[in-house]
Each structure stands twice: as C-alpha cells, then as structure tokens.
Coordinates of C-alpha atoms in Angstrom, one line a residue:
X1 CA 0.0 0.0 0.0
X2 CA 2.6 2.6 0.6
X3 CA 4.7 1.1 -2.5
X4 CA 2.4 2.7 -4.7
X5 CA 1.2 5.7 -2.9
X6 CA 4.1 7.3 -2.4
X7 CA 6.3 6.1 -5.3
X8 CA 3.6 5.7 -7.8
X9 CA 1.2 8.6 -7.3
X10 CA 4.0 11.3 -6.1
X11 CA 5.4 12.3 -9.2
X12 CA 1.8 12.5 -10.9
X13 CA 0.3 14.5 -7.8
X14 CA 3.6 17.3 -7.8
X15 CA 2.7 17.6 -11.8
X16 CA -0.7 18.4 -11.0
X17 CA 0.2 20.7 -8.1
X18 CA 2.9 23.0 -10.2
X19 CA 0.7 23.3 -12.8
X20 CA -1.9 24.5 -9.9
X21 CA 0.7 26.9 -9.1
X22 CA 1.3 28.3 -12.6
X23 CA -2.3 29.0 -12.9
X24 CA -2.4 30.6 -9.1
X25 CA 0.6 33.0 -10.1
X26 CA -0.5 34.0 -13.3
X27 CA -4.1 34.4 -11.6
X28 CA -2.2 36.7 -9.1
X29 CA -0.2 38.5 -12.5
X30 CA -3.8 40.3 -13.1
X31 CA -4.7 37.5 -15.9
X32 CA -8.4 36.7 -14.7
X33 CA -9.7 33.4 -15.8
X34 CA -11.9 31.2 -14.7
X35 CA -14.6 28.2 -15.4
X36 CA -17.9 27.7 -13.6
X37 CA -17.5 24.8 -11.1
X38 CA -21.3 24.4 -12.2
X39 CA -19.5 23.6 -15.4
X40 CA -17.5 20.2 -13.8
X41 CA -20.7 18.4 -12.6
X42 CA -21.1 16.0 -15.2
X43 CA -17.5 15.7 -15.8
X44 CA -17.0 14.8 -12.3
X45 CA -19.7 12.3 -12.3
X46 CA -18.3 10.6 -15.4
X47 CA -14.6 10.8 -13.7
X48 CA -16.6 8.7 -10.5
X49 CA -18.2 6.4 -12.2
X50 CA -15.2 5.3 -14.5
X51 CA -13.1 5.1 -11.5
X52 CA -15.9 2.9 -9.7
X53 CA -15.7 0.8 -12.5
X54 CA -12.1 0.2 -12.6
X55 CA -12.2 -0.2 -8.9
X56 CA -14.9 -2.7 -8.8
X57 CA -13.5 -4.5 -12.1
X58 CA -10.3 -5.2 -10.5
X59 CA -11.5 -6.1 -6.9
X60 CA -13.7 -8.7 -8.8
X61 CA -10.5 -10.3 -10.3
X62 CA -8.8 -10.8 -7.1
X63 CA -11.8 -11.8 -5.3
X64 CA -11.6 -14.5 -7.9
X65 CA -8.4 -15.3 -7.5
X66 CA -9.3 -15.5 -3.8
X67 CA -12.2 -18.0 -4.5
X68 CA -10.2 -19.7 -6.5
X69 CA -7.6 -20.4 -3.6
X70 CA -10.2 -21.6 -1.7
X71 CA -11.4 -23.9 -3.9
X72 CA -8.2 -25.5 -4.1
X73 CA -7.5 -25.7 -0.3
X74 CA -10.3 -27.6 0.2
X75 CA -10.5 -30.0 -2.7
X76 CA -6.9 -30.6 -1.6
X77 CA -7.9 -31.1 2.1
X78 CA -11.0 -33.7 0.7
X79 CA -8.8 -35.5 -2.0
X80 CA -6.1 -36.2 0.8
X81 CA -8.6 -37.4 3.5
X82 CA -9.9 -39.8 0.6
X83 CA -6.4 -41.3 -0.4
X84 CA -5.3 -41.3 3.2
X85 CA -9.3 -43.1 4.3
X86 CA -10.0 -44.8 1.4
X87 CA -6.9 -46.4 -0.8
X88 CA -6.0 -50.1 0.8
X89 CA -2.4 -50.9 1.6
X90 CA -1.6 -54.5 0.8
X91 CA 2.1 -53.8 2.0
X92 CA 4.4 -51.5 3.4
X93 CA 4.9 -49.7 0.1
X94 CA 1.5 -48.5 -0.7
X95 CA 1.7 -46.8 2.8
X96 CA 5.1 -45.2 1.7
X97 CA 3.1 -44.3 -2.1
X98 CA 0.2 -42.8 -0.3
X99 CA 3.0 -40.2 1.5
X100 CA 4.0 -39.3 -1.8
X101 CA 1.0 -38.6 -3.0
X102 CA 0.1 -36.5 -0.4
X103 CA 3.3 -34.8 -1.0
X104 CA 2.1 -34.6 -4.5
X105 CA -0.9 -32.7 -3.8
X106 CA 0.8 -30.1 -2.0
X107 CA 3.5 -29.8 -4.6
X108 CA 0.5 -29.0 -7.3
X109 CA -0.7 -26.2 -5.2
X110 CA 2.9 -24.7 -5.1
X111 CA 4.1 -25.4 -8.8
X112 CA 0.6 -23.8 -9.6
X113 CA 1.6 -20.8 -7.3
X114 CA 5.1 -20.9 -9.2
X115 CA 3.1 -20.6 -13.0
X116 CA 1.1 -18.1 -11.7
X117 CA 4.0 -16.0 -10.5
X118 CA 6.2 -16.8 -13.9
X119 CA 8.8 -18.4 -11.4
X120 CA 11.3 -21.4 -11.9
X121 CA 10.9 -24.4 -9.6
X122 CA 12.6 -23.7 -6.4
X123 CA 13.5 -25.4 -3.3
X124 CA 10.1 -25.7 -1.6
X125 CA 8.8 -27.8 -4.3
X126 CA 12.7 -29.5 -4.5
X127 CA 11.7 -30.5 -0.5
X128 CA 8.1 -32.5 -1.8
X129 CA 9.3 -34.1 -5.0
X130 CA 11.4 -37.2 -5.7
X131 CA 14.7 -36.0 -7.8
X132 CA 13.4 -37.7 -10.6
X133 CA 10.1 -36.0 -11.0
X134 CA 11.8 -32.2 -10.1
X135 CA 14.1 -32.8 -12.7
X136 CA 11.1 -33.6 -15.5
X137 CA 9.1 -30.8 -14.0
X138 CA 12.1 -28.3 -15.0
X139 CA 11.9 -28.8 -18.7
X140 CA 7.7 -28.1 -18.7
X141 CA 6.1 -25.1 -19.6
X142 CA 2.7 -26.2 -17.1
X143 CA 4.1 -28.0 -14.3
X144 CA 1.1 -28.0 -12.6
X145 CA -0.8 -30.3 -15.6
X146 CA 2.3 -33.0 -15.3
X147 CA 1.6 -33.2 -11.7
X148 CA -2.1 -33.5 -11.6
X149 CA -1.5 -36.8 -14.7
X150 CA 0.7 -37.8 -12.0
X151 CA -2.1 -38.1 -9.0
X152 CA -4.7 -39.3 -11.7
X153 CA -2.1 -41.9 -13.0
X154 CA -2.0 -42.9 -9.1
X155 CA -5.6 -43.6 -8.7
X156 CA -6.4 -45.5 -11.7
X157 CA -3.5 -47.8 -11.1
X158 CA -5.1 -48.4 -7.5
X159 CA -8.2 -49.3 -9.1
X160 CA -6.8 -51.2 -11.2
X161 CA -4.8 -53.2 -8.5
X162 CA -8.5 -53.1 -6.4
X163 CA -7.2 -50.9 -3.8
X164 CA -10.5 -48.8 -4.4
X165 CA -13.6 -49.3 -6.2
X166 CA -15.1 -47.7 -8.9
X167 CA -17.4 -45.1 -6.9
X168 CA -14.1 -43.7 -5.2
X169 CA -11.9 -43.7 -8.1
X170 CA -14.7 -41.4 -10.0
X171 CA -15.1 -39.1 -6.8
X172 CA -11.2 -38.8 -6.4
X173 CA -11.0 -38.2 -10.1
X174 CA -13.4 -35.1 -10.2
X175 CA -11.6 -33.7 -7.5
X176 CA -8.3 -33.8 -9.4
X177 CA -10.5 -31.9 -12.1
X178 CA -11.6 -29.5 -9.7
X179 CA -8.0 -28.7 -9.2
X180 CA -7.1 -28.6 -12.7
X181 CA -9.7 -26.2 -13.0
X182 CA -8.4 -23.9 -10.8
X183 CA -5.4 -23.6 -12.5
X184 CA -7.6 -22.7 -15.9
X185 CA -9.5 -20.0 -13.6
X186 CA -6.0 -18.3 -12.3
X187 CA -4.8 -18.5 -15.4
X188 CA -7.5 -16.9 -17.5
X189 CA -7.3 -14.0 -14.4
X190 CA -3.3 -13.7 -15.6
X191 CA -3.4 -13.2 -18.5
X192 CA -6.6 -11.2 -19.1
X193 CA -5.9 -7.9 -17.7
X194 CA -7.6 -4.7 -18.1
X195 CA -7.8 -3.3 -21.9
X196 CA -4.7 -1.1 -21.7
X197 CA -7.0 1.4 -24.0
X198 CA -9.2 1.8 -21.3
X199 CA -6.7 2.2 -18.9
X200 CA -4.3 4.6 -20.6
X201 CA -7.9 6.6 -21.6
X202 CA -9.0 6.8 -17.7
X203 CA -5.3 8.3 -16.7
X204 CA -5.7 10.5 -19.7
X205 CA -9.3 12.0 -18.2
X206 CA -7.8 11.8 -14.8
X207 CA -5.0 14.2 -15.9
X208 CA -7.4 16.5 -17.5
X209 CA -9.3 16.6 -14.6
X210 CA -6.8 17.7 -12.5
X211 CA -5.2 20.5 -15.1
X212 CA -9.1 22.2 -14.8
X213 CA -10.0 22.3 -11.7
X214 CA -7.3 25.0 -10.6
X215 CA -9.6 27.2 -12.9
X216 CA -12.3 26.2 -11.0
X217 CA -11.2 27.0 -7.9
X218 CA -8.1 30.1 -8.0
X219 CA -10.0 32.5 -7.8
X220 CA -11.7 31.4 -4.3
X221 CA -8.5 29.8 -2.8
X222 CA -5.7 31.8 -4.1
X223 CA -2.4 30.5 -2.8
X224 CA -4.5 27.3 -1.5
X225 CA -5.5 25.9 -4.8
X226 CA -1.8 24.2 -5.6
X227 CA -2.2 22.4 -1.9
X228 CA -6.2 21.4 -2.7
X229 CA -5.0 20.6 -6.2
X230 CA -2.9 18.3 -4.9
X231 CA -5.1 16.8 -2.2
X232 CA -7.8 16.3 -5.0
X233 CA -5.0 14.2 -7.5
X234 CA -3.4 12.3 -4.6
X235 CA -7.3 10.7 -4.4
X236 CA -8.2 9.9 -7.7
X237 CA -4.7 9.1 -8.8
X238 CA -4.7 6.5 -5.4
X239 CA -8.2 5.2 -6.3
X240 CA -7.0 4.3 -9.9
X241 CA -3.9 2.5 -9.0
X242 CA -5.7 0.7 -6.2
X243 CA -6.8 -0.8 -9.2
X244 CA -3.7 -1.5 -10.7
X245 CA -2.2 -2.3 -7.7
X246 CA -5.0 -5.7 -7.0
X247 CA -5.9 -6.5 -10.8
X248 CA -3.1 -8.8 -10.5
X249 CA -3.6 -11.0 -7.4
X250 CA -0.8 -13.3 -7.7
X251 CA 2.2 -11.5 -7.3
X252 CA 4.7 -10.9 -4.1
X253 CA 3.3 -7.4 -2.8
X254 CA 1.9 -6.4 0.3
X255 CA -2.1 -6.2 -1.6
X256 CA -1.8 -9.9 -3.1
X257 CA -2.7 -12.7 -2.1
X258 CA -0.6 -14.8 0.2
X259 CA 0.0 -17.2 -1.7
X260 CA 3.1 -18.3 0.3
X261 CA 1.7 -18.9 3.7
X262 CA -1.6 -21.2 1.7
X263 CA 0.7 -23.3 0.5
X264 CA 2.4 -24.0 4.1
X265 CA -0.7 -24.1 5.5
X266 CA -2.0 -26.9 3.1
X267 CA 1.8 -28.4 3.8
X268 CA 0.9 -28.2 7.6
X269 CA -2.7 -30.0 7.3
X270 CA -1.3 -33.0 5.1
X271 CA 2.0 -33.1 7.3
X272 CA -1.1 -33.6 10.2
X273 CA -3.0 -36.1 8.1
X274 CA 0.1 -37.8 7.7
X275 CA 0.3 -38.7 11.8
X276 CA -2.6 -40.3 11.6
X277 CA -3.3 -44.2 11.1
X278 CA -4.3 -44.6 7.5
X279 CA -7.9 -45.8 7.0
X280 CA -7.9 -49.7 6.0
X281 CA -10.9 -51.7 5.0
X282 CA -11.3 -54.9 7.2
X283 CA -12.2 -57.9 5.7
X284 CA -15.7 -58.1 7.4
X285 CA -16.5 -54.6 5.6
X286 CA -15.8 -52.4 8.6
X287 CA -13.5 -52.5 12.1
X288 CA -15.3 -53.5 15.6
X289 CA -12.7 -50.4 17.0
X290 CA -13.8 -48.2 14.9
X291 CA -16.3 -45.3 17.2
X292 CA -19.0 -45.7 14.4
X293 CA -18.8 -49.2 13.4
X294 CA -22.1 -51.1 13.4
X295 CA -20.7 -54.3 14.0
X296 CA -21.0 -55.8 17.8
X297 CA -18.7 -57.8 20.0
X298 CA -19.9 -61.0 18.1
X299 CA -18.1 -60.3 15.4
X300 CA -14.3 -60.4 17.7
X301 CA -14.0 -63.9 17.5
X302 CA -14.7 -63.8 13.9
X303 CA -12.4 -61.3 13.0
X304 CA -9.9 -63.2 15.5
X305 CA -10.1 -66.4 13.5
X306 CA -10.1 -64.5 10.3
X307 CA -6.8 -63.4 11.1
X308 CA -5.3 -66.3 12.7
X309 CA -5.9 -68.3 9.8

C-alpha cells in the first residue's frame, strides 16, 4: 500500500500541483480566468463512475483469485482425507506411495503458485518431490498439468490393482478436475488484464481533470489551490492504481494474495494427516474399533479367526 502511494502517485500528484501553481501566479499577475465549477458536474460524475468501474472490475479479479484459492484448499484437504481413508495398503509400500501422493498434492498447489508467479521451480517444491520428477518438472512449460497426470495416474492404477472401487476412483477423479480447473480459472485472471486502451484513456481524463480544476477553484483559494489541487490528485490518482495495484492477485506485494503462507498451510494439514493411522478396509466390511462401526462384540471372534488363519 505505501509502495504505490508514495512512489507511484508522487510524481503525478507534484505535476498536478505545479501546474496549480502556474495557474495561481498567473491568476495573481492580473490575468483573470476562470470556469464555472457548475461547469464540472457532469464531468466529475463521469470521472466517479469510471473510476468505480475500474475499482470494482479489479476487486472482482482478485476476489476471484481469492475463490479460487479456496477452492483449491479444500479439494486438496477432501482429496487427501480420501487417499489417506479410502486407498487399501496391501504392503508396506502402498503406505510409503500414499505419503507421496500427499506430497504430491501439495507440490501442485505450489508449482501452480510458481506458473502463476512466472517463477522457476525452487526449493520448496525440490523439498516434496522425488529428484526424478523435479528434474522432468524443470523442462515443462505447465508444471502443474504433469503433476495433476501424475495423481490421476495414481488412482487409476489403485483401481486397477483393487485398492478402491469404482465409486471412489470417479469421486477422487473429479476432485483432481476441480484442481485442474483452478489452474484454468488463475490463469484466465493472468493473463486477461484490463484493456490497456481503457486504462491509458481513464489516466488520460484523470490528468485533464486535475489541469481544470485550478480554474475552477483560483479564484476562491488563491495561494491554497496548488495544496487542494494536490489533495484532489493524490485521491483519484490513489483510487486508480488501487486498481492497478489488486488486478493482478498473484504476485509478491503487500495487496496480493498470500499465496506463500496457503501453500504451508495446506503443507501443515497433510503433514497432520500424515500422523494419523491410515484408513484400512477390514475384511468383514468395517472394524469393531472403529467409534461408528455397526458391527457388535460377536463379530471379535470372527475377525480373530479370520486373522489367525
């Protein structure tokens, strides 16, 4: 926020006020001229409501962007709670498979934050890959995509190996495509911004704005108007590059999104999934232990002999 208000808006604000000074000494030189400040009404209410626009235009982009987020978080947080619930582990190996895949999940949501950003794979996704797969990643334009094949991949070869059924592999499968869609929505935000017509135009009437009101207003403030002036450009030159400023939500300043501390947050959730004892599907179709199991103590010594033999 003070980025652009003070480095932004300061050389545009001391234009407006030294022409406001011209106008004030050349007012106080005996050359008398003026315009009706009746004369700015509609101007100034076409100046508003452009500026509204542009305001609300951009807000509605990183609100997006912000929905978007979300959307990933949670089908993240559901997809893991399935694989972790719901996948079988005949050995030792599908418990270490379903660790990557969790890892997997998490490294989508940062490669995506990496595409978004126009950034090179770094150490944080380095930290959830296996070398193999970071090293592949690195000669992709869409990261994200190759990782996303690689969690679909996952599940269809634990269908296949009837680790889940049908019904879960087509609910964990739309959830992958929720994510994948997410990465279409950021995108199209990117790399649709604003028409630079209409934004080059609106600084254009901004300007203008500012260069006539010192005619409006010299020959009631005097010595004042340069200071008013200026006061009057600092606010509608702020209000369009809050605009510029949020259009964009992706970035690394203070009015994006934080993008970094979603991604260790996610991170933090699977790292706490990760504790827990992975879900397992008993042979008699549920566990006796289990707090909402609906089979009784009968079924101990039947379980008990299923296992000893």
């Amino acid at each position: 926020m003070a980025r652009f208000r003070y480095s932004g808006d300061r050389p545009r604000v001391l234009v407006c006020m030294a022409f406001s000074l011209g106008v004030t000494l050349v007012d106080g030189w005996g050359y008398k001229f003026s315009i009706p400040i009746q004369e700015s009404i509609v101007p100034s209410i076409v100046l508003g409501l452009l500026l509204v626009f542009r305001t609300n235009t951009a807000y509605e982009r990183f609100w997006e962007g912000r929905k978007a987020w979300g959307t990933l978080v949670n089908t993240i947080r559901n997809l893991s709670r399935s694989i972790w619930v719901s996948v079988a582990e005949p050995g030792p190996q599908a418990h270490q498979d379903k660790i990557k895949i969790l890892h997997l999940l998490v490294a989508f949501a940062v490669a995506t934050k990496l595409h978004l950003r126009s950034q090179p794979l770094n150490e944080e996704i380095w930290a959830l890959l296996p070398e193999s797969g970071y090293r592949k990643l690195e000669d992709l334009n869409n990261p994200p995509l190759e990782i996303a094949f690689w969690i679909s991949n996952y599940l269809q070869r634990e269908y296949d190996q009837n680790n889940i059924n049908a019904y879960q592999l087509t609910a964990m499968l739309r959830l992958v495509d929720t994510m994948v869609d997410v990465l279409g929505s950021c995108e199209r935000i990117l790399k649709t911004p604003i028409p630079l017509a209409y934004a080059i135009h609106l600084r254009q009437l901004i300007f203008l704005y500012c260069f006539i009101t010192p005619f409006q207003i010299v020959n009631t403030l005097h010595w004042a108007t340069a200071f008013v002036v200026g006061i009057i450009a600092f606010t509608v030159f702020g209000i369009e590059e809050i605009g510029v400023e949020i259009e964009n939500p992706f970035g690394h300043d203070a009015n994006d999104l934080p993008l970094d501390q979603i991604c260790q947050t996610m991170q933090a959730n699977l790292e706490d999934l990760i504790q827990l004892p992975p879900g397992t599907r008993s042979p008699m179709g549920n566990s006796v232990c289990d707090p909402i199991s609906t089979l009784g103590t009968r079924a101990f010594p039947l379980l008990a002999q299923k296992t000893i033999t």
